[in-house]
Every structure is written in structure tokens, then in C-alpha cells.
PDB file of C-alpha atoms in Angstrom:
ATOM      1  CA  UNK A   1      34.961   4.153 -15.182  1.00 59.00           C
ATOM      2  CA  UNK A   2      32.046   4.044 -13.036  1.00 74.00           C
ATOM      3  CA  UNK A   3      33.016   7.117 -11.026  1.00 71.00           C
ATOM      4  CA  UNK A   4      33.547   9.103 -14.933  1.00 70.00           C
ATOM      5  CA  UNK A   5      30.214   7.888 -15.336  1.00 68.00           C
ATOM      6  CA  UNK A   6      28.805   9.616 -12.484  1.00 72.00           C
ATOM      7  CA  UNK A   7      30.244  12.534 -12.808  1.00 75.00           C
ATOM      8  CA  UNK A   8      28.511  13.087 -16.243  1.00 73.00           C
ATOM      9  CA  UNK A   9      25.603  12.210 -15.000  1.00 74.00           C
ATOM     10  CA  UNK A  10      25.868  14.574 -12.065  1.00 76.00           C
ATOM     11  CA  UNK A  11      27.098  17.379 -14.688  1.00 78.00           C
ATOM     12  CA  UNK A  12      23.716  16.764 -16.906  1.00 76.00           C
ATOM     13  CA  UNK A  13      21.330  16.580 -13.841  1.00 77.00           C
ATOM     14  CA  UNK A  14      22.880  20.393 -13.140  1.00 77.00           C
ATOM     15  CA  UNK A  15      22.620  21.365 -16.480  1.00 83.00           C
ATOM     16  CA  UNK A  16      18.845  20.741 -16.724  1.00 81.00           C
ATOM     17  CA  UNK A  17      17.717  22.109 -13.283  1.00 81.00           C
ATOM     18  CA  UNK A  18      19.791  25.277 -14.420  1.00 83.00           C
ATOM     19  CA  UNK A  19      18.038  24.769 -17.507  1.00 86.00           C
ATOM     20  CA  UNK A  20      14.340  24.231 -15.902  1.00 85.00           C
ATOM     21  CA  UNK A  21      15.166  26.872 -13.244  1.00 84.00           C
ATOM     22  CA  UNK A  22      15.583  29.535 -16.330  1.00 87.00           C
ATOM     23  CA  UNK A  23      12.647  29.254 -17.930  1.00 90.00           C
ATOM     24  CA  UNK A  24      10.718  29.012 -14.493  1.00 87.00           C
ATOM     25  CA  UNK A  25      11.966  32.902 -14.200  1.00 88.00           C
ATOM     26  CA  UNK A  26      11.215  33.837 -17.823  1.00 91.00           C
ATOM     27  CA  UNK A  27       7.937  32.198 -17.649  1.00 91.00           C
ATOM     28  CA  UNK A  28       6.937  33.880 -14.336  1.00 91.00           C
ATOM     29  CA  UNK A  29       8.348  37.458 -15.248  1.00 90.00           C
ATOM     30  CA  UNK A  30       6.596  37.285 -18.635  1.00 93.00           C
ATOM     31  CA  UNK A  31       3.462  36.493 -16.812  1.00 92.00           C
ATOM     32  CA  UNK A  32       3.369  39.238 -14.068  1.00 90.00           C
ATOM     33  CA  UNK A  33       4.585  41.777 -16.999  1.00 91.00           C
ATOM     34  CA  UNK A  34       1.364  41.031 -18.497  1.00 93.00           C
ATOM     35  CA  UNK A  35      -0.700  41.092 -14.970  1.00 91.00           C
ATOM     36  CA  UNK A  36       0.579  44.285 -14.686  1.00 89.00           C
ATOM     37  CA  UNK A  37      -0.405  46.063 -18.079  1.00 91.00           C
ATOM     38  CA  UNK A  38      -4.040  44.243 -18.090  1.00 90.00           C
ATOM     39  CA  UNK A  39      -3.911  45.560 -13.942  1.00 89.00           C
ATOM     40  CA  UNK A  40      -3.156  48.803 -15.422  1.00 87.00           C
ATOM     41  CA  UNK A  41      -5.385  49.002 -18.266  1.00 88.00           C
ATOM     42  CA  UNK A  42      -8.352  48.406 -15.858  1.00 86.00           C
ATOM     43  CA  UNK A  43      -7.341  50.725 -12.456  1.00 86.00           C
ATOM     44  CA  UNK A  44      -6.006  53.546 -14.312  1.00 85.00           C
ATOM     45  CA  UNK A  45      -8.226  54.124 -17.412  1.00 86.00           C
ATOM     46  CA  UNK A  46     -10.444  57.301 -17.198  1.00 85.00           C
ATOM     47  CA  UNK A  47     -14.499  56.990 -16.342  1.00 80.00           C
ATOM     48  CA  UNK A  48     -15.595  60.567 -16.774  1.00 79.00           C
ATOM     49  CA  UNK A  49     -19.412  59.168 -16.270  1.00 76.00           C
ATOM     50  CA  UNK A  50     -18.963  58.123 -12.971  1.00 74.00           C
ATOM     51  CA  UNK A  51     -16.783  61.275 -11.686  1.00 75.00           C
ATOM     52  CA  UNK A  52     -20.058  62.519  -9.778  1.00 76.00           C
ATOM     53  CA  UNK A  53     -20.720  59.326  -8.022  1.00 76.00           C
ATOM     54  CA  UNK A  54     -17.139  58.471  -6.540  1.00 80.00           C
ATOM     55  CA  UNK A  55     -16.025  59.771  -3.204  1.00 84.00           C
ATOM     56  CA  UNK A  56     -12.420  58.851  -2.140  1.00 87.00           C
ATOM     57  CA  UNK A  57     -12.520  56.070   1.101  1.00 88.00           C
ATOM     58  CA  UNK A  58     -10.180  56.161   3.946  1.00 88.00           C
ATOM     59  CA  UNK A  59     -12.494  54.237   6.609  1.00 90.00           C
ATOM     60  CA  UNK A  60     -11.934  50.627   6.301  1.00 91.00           C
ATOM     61  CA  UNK A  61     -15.520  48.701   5.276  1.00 89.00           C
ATOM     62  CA  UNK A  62     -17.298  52.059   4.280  1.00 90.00           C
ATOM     63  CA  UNK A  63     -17.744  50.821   0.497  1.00 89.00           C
ATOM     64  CA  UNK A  64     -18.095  46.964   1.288  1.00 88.00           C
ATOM     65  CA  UNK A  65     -20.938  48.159   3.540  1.00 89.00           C
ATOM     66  CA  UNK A  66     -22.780  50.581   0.331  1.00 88.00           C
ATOM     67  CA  UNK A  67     -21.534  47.650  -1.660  1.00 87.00           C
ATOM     68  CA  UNK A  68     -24.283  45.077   0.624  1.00 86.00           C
ATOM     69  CA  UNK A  69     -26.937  48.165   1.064  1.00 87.00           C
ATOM     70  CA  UNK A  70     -26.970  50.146  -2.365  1.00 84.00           C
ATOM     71  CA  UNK A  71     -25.823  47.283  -5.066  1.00 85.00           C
ATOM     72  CA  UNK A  72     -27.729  44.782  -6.023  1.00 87.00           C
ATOM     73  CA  UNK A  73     -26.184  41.027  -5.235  1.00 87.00           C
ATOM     74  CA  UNK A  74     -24.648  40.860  -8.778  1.00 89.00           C
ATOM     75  CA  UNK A  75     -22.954  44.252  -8.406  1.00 88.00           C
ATOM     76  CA  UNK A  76     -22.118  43.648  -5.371  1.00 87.00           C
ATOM     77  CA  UNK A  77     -20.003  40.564  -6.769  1.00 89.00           C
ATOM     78  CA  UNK A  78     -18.324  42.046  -9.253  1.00 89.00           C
ATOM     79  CA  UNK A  79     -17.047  44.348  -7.122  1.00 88.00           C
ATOM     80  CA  UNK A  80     -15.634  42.942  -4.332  1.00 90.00           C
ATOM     81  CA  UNK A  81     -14.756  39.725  -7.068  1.00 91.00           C
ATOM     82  CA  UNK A  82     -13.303  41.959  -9.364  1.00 91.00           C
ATOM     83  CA  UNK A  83     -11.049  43.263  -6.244  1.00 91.00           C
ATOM     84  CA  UNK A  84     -10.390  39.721  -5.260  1.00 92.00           C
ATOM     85  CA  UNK A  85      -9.335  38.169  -8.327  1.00 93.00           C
ATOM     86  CA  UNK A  86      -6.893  41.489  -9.267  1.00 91.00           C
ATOM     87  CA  UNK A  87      -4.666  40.435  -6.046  1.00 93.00           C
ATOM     88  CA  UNK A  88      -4.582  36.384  -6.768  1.00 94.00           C
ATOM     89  CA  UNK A  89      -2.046  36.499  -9.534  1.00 93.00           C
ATOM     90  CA  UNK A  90       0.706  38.214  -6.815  1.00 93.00           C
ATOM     91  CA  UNK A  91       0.290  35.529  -4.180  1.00 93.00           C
ATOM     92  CA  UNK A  92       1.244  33.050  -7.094  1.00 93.00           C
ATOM     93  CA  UNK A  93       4.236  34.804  -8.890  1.00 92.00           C
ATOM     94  CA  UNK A  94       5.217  36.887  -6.415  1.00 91.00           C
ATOM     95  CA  UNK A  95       6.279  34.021  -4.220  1.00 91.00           C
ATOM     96  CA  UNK A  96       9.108  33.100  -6.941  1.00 91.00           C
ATOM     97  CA  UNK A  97      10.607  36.108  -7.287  1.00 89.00           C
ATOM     98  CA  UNK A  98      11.296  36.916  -3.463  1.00 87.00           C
ATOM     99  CA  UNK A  99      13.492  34.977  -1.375  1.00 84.00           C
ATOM    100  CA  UNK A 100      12.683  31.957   0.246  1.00 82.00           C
ATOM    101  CA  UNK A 101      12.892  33.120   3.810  1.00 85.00           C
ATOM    102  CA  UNK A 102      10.080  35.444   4.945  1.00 87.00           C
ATOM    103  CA  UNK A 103       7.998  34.811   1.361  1.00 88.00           C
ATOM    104  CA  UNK A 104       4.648  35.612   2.698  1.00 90.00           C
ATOM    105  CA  UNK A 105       5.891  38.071   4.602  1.00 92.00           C
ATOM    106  CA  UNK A 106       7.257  39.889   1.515  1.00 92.00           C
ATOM    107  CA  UNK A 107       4.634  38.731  -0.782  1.00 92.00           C
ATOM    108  CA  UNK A 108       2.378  40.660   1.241  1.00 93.00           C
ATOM    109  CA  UNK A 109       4.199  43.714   1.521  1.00 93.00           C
ATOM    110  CA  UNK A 110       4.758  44.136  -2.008  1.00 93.00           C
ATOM    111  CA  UNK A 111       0.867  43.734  -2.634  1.00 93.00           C
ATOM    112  CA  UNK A 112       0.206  46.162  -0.222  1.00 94.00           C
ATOM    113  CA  UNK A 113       2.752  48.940  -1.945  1.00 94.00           C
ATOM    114  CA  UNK A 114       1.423  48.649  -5.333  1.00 93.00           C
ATOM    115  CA  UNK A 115      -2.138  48.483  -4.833  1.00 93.00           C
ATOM    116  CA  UNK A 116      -1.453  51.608  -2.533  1.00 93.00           C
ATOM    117  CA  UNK A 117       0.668  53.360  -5.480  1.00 93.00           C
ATOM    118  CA  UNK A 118      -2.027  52.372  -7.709  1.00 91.00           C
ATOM    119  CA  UNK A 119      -4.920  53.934  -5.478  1.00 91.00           C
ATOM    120  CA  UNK A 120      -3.234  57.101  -4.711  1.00 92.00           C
ATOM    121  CA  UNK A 121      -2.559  57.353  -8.657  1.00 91.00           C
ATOM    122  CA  UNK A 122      -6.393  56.843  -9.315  1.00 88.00           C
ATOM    123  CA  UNK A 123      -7.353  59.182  -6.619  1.00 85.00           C
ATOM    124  CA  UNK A 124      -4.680  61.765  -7.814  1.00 87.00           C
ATOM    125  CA  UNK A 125      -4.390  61.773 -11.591  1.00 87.00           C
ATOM    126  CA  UNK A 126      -7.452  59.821 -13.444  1.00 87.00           C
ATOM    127  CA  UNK A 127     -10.920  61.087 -13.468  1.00 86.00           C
ATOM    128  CA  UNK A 128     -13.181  59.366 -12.581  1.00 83.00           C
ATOM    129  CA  UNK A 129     -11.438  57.073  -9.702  1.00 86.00           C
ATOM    130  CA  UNK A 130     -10.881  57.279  -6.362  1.00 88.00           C
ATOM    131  CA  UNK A 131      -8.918  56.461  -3.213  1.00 91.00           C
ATOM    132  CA  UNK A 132     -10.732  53.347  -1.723  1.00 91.00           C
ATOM    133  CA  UNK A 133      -8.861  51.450   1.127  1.00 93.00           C
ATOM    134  CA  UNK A 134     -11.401  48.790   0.667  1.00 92.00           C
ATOM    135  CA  UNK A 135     -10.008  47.399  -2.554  1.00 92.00           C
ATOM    136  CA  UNK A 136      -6.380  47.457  -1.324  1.00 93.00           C
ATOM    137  CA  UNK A 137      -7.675  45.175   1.653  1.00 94.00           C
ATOM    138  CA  UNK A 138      -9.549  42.927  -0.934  1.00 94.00           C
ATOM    139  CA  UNK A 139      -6.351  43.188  -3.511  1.00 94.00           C
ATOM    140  CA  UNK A 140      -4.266  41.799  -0.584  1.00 94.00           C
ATOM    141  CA  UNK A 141      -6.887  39.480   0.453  1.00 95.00           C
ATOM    142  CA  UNK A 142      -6.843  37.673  -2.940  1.00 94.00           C
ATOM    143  CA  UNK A 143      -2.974  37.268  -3.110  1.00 94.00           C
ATOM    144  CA  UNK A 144      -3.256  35.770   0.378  1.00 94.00           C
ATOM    145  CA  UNK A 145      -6.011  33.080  -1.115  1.00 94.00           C
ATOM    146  CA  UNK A 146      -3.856  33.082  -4.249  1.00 94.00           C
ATOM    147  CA  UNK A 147      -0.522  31.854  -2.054  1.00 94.00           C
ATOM    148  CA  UNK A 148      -2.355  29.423  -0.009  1.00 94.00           C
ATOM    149  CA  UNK A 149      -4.001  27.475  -2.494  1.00 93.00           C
ATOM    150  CA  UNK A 150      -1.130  27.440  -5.263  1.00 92.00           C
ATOM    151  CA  UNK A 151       1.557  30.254  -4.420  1.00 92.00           C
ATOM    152  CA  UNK A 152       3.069  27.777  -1.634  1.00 91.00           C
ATOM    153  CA  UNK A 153       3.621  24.719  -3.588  1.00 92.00           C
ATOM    154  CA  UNK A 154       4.630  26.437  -6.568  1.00 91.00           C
ATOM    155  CA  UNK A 155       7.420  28.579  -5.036  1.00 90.00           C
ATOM    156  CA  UNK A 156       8.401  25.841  -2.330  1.00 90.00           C
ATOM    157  CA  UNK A 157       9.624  23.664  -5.564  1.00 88.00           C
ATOM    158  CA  UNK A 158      10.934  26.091  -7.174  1.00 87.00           C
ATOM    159  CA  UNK A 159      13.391  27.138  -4.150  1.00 85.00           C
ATOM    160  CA  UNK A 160      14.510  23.116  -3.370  1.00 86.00           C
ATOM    161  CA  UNK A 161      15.443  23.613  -7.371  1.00 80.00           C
ATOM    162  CA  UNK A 162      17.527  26.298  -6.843  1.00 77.00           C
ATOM    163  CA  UNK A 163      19.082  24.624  -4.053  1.00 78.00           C
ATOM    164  CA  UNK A 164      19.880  21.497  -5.884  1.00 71.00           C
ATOM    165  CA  UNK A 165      21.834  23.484  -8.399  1.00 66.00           C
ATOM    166  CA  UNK A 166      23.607  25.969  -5.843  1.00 62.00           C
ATOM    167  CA  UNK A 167      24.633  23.394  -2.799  1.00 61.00           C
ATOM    168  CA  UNK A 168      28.244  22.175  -3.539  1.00 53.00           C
ATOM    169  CA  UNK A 169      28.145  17.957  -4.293  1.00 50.00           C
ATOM    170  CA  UNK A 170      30.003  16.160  -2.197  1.00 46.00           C
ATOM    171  CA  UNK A 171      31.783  13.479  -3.569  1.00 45.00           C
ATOM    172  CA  UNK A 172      31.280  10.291  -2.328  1.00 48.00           C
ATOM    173  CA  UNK A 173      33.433   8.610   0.190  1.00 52.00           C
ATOM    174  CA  UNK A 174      35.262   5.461  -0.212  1.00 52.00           C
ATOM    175  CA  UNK A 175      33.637   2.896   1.536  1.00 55.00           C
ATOM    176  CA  UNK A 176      36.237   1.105   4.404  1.00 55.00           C
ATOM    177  CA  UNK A 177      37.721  -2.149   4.080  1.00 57.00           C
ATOM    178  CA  UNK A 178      36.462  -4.767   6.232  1.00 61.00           C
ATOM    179  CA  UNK A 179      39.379  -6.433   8.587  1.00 58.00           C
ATOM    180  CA  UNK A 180      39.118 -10.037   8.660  1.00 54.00           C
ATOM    181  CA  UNK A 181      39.418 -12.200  11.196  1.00 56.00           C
ATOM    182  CA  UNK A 182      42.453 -14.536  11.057  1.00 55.00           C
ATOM    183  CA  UNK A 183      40.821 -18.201  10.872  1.00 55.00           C
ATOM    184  CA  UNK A 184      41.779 -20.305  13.690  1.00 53.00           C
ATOM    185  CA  UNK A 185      43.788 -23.540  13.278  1.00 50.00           C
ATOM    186  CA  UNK A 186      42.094 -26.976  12.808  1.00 49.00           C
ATOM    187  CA  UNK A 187      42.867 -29.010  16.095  1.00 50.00           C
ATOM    188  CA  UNK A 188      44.589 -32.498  16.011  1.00 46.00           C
ATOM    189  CA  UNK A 189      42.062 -34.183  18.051  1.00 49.00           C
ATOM    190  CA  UNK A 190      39.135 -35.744  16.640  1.00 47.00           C
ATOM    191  CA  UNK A 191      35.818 -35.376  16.816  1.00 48.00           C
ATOM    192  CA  UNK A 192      35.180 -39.090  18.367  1.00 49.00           C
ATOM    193  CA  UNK A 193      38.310 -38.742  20.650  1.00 52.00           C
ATOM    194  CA  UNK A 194      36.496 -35.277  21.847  1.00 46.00           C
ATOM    195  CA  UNK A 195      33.529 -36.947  22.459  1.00 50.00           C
ATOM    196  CA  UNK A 196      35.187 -39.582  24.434  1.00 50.00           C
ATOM    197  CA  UNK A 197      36.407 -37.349  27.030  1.00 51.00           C
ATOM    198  CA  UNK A 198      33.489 -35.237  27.566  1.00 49.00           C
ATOM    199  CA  UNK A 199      31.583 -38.651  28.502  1.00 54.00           C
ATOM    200  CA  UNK A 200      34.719 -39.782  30.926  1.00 49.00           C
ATOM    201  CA  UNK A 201      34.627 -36.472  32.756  1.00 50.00           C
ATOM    202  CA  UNK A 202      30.924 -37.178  33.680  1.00 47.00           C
ATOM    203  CA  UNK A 203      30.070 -39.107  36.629  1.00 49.00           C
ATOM    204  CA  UNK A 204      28.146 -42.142  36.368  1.00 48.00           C
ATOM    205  CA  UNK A 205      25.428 -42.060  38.490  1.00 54.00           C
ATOM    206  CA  UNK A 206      24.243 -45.274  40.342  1.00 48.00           C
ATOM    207  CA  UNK A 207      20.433 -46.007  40.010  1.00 48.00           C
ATOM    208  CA  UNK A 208      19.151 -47.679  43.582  1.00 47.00           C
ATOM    209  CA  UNK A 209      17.607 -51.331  42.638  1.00 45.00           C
ATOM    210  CA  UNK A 210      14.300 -52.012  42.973  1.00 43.00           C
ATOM    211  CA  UNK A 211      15.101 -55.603  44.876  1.00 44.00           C
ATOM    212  CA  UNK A 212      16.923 -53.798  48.023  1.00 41.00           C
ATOM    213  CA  UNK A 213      15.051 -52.079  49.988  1.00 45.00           C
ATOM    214  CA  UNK A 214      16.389 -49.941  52.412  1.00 44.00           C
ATOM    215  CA  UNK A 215      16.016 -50.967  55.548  1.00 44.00           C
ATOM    216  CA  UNK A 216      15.544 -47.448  58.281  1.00 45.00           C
ATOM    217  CA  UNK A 217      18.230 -46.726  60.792  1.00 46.00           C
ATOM    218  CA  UNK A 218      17.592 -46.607  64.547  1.00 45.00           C
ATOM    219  CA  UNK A 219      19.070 -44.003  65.803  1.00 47.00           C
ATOM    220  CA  UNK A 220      20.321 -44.787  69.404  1.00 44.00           C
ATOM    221  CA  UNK A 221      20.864 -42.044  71.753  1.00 48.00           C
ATOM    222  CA  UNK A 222      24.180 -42.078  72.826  1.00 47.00           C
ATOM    223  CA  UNK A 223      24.305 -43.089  77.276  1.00 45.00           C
ATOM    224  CA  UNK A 224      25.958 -39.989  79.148  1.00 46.00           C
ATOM    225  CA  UNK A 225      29.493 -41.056  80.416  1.00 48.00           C
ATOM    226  CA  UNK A 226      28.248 -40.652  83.888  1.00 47.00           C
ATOM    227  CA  UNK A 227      26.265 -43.346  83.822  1.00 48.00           C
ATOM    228  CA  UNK A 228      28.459 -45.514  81.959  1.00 49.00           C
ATOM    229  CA  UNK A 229      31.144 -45.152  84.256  1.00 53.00           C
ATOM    230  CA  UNK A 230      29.205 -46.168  87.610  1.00 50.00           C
ATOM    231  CA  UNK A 231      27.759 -49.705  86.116  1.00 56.00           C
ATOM    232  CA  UNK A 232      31.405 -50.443  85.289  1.00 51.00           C
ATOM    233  CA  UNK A 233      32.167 -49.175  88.992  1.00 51.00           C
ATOM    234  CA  UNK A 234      29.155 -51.224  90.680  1.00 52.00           C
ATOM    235  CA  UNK A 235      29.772 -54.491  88.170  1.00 53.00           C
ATOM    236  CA  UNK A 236      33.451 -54.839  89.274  1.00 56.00           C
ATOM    237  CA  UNK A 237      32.697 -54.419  93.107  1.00 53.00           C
ATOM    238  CA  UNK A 238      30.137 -56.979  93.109  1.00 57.00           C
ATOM    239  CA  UNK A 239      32.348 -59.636  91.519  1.00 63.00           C
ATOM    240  CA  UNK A 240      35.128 -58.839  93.916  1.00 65.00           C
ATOM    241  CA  UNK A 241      32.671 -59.571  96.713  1.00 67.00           C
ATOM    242  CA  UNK A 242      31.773 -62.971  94.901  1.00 66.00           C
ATOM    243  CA  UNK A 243      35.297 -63.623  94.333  1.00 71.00           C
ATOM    244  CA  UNK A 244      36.098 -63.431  98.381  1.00 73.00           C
ATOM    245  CA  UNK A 245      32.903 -65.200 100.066  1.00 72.00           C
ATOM    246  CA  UNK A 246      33.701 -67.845  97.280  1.00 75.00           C
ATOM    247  CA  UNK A 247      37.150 -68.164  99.154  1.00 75.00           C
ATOM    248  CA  UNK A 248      36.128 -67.897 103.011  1.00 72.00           C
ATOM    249  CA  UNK A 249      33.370 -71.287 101.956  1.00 67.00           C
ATOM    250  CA  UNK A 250      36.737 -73.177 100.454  1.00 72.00           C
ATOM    251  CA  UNK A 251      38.180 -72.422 103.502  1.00 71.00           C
ATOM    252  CA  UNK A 252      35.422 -73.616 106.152  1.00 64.00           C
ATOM    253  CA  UNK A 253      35.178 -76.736 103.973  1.00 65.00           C
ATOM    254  CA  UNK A 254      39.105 -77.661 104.373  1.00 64.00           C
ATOM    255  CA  UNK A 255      39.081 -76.638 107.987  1.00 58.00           C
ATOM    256  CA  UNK A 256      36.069 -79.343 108.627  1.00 48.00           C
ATOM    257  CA  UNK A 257      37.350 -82.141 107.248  1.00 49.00           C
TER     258      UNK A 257
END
């Protein structure tokens, strides 16, 4: 039952990612459909008044430059604002529409192609506009700012959604028994007959009594048998000398009387 139950579950949490990832799409596709006709309603509509004025631009920073010396600080804002904010909406949709790998990358490169189109169409076909580099660099500048402040986090969710729903689950695997150990067998013995045993195995050890004191050894260096042996050799001659003028006096004394 349980593993039913997660299995529906699992089978709903797909269904509304799938769901969620869906109107992610729609919502984003909608939204850079309209970018793109308010984009082209301001680039590509006619000026006829200013046809005189505008020059086409292929030098990098030759209009931001006129832009700081000729416009006033408020003009000057617009303009390179105006060029800035146009690019910020592809750094943010752009990024969930192109594949995860490279995004920035290919965000950039697809800012770059249509705000190129776009100039070369202004410079070719509508009066009034011209062929400035400048606003393609600040066009690609603002989808830059655009990705790093909320292009990243946006599409970076997005992708681990599609992920969830395209990576395969894996169904769980059954956990492995435990072995238990075989309990060992109660001995016979006791615990007082245990106890018994451990104190006859030790040694009792004898405490020395205070009363006996103990009294030192003298050691006596052994005599070399040397010397030993001429005492004995010098006591026995002597008494065999005693022995004999004890005999010779006996014998005077019988011979006088």
C-alpha cells in the first residue's frame, strides 16, 4: 500500500512541474512576442523631421561622445536609457528559451543579431533612421544587466524544473536485512561460584609487621681456599709436635724413677 501510495504521489508531483513548466513557456513567449512588436513599433517607425540630422555610425563611441558634448544631460539620458532598457527584456526571457549550457553565451549572440538586423533595417529602409553601432553595444549592454540581476535566477529554476520532470525516477531500493547474531548460551556456573575463583587465583600478599624489625645482614667475605688450607696445614703440625715432646717427658720420668 505504501509503495501505491508513492507512486501517485510521484505521478502528481510530474504532472504539476509539467504543468508549471508549460505555462512558464507560454508566459515567456507571450511576453517577448509583445517586446518585440512595442521594439518594433519604436526602431522602425518613420521620423521624416529628423532625416537631415542623422548620419549612419560605424565607429564605436562616436554618438555616445555627441551624446555627452551636443545633448543636454536629460537628452543625453534618454538616449543612451532608452538604448539600455530596449536590451533588458532579452537577458531575462531569452535565458529560458535557449539551452541551459552556454546561456549567456547564446543570450548574447542572439541580442547581438537582432539589434544588428534591426539597425541595418533602419539604416536601409525607414527614413529618418540610421545605422548606429552605438545602440547595438548599449542594446547588448542592457540584456547583459538584464541576465545578471534577474535573467540568471529565473532561467537557472526553470532548467532544474525541466530536469525534475525529464530525469528517469529511480525506484527505491529495498533496504537489507540485518543478520543477527546467534545469542550465546547461559553458563552453569554462578555468579558467586565465579567470583570465588577469581579471588582463589590471586595471591595473598603478606603485609611485614610492624613489631619485627628486620634486623641487616653482614655480609662476610668469603676466605680464599689458599689460606684456609695452610691454617689447617700449620694447626695439625703443631699438635703433632705437642703430641711427641708430651711422650719423650713420660719417658724421662719412667726412666728416673
Amino acid at each position: 500500500m505504501t509503495a501505491e501510495v508513492d507512486s501517485e504521489a510521484r505521478r502528481r508531483r510530474a504532472w504539476g512541474t509539467t504543468l508549471l513548466r508549460a505555462l512558464v513557456l507560454v508566459a515567456t513567449f507571450l511576453a517577448l512576442t509583445a517586446f518585440s512588436i512595442a521594439l518594433a513599433k519604436v526602431t522602425l517607425t518613420p521620423s521624416p523631421a529628423s532625416e537631415e540630422f542623422v548620419r549612419s555610425n560605424l565607429r564605436p563611441g562616436r554618438s555616445l561622445r555627441q551624446y555627452a558634448e551636443d545633448y543636454t544631460f536629460l537628452a543625453a539620458c534618454k538616449q543612451a536609457g532608452g538604448n539600455l532598457l530596449l536590451g533588458v527584456p532579452f537577458g531575462i526571457l531569452l535565458p529560458i528559451l535557449v539551452p541551459r549550457r552556454l546561456r549567456m553565451l547564446r543570450m548574447v549572440a542572439l541580442t547581438v543579431t537582432v539589434m544588428v538586423v534591426i539597425e541595418l533595417v533602419q539604416g536601409a529602409l525607414i527614413p529618418g533612421r540610421a545605422f548606429d553601432i552605438d545602440d547595438a553595444i548599449l542594446n547588448t549592454s542592457g540584456a547583459l544587466l538584464g541576465y545578471l540581476l534577474a535573467g540568471r535566477r529565473i532561467s537557472r529554476r526553470y532548467h532544474l524544473l525541466a530536469e525534475r520532470t525529464t530525469r528517469p525516477e529511480a525506484a527505491p531500493e529495498p533496504k537489507p536485512k540485518r543478520k543477527v547474531a546467534p545469542k550465546s548460551a547461559p553458563t552453569s556456573r554462578t555468579k558467586p561460584e565465579l567470583a570465588s575463583k577469581t579471588r582463589s587465583k590471586a595471591k595473598p600478599r603478606s603485609k611485614p609487621s610492624s613489631r619485627t624489625k628486620a634486623t641487616p645482614v653482614s655480609k662476610v667475605k668469603p676466605k680464599s681456599k689458599s689460606k684456609s688450607r695452610s691454617r689447617a696445614t700449620t694447626d695439625r703440625g703443631g699438635s703433632g709436635l705437642v703430641a711427641s715432646g708430651r711422650a719423650l717427658f713420660g719417658r724421662l720420668l719412667t726412666r728416673d724413677r
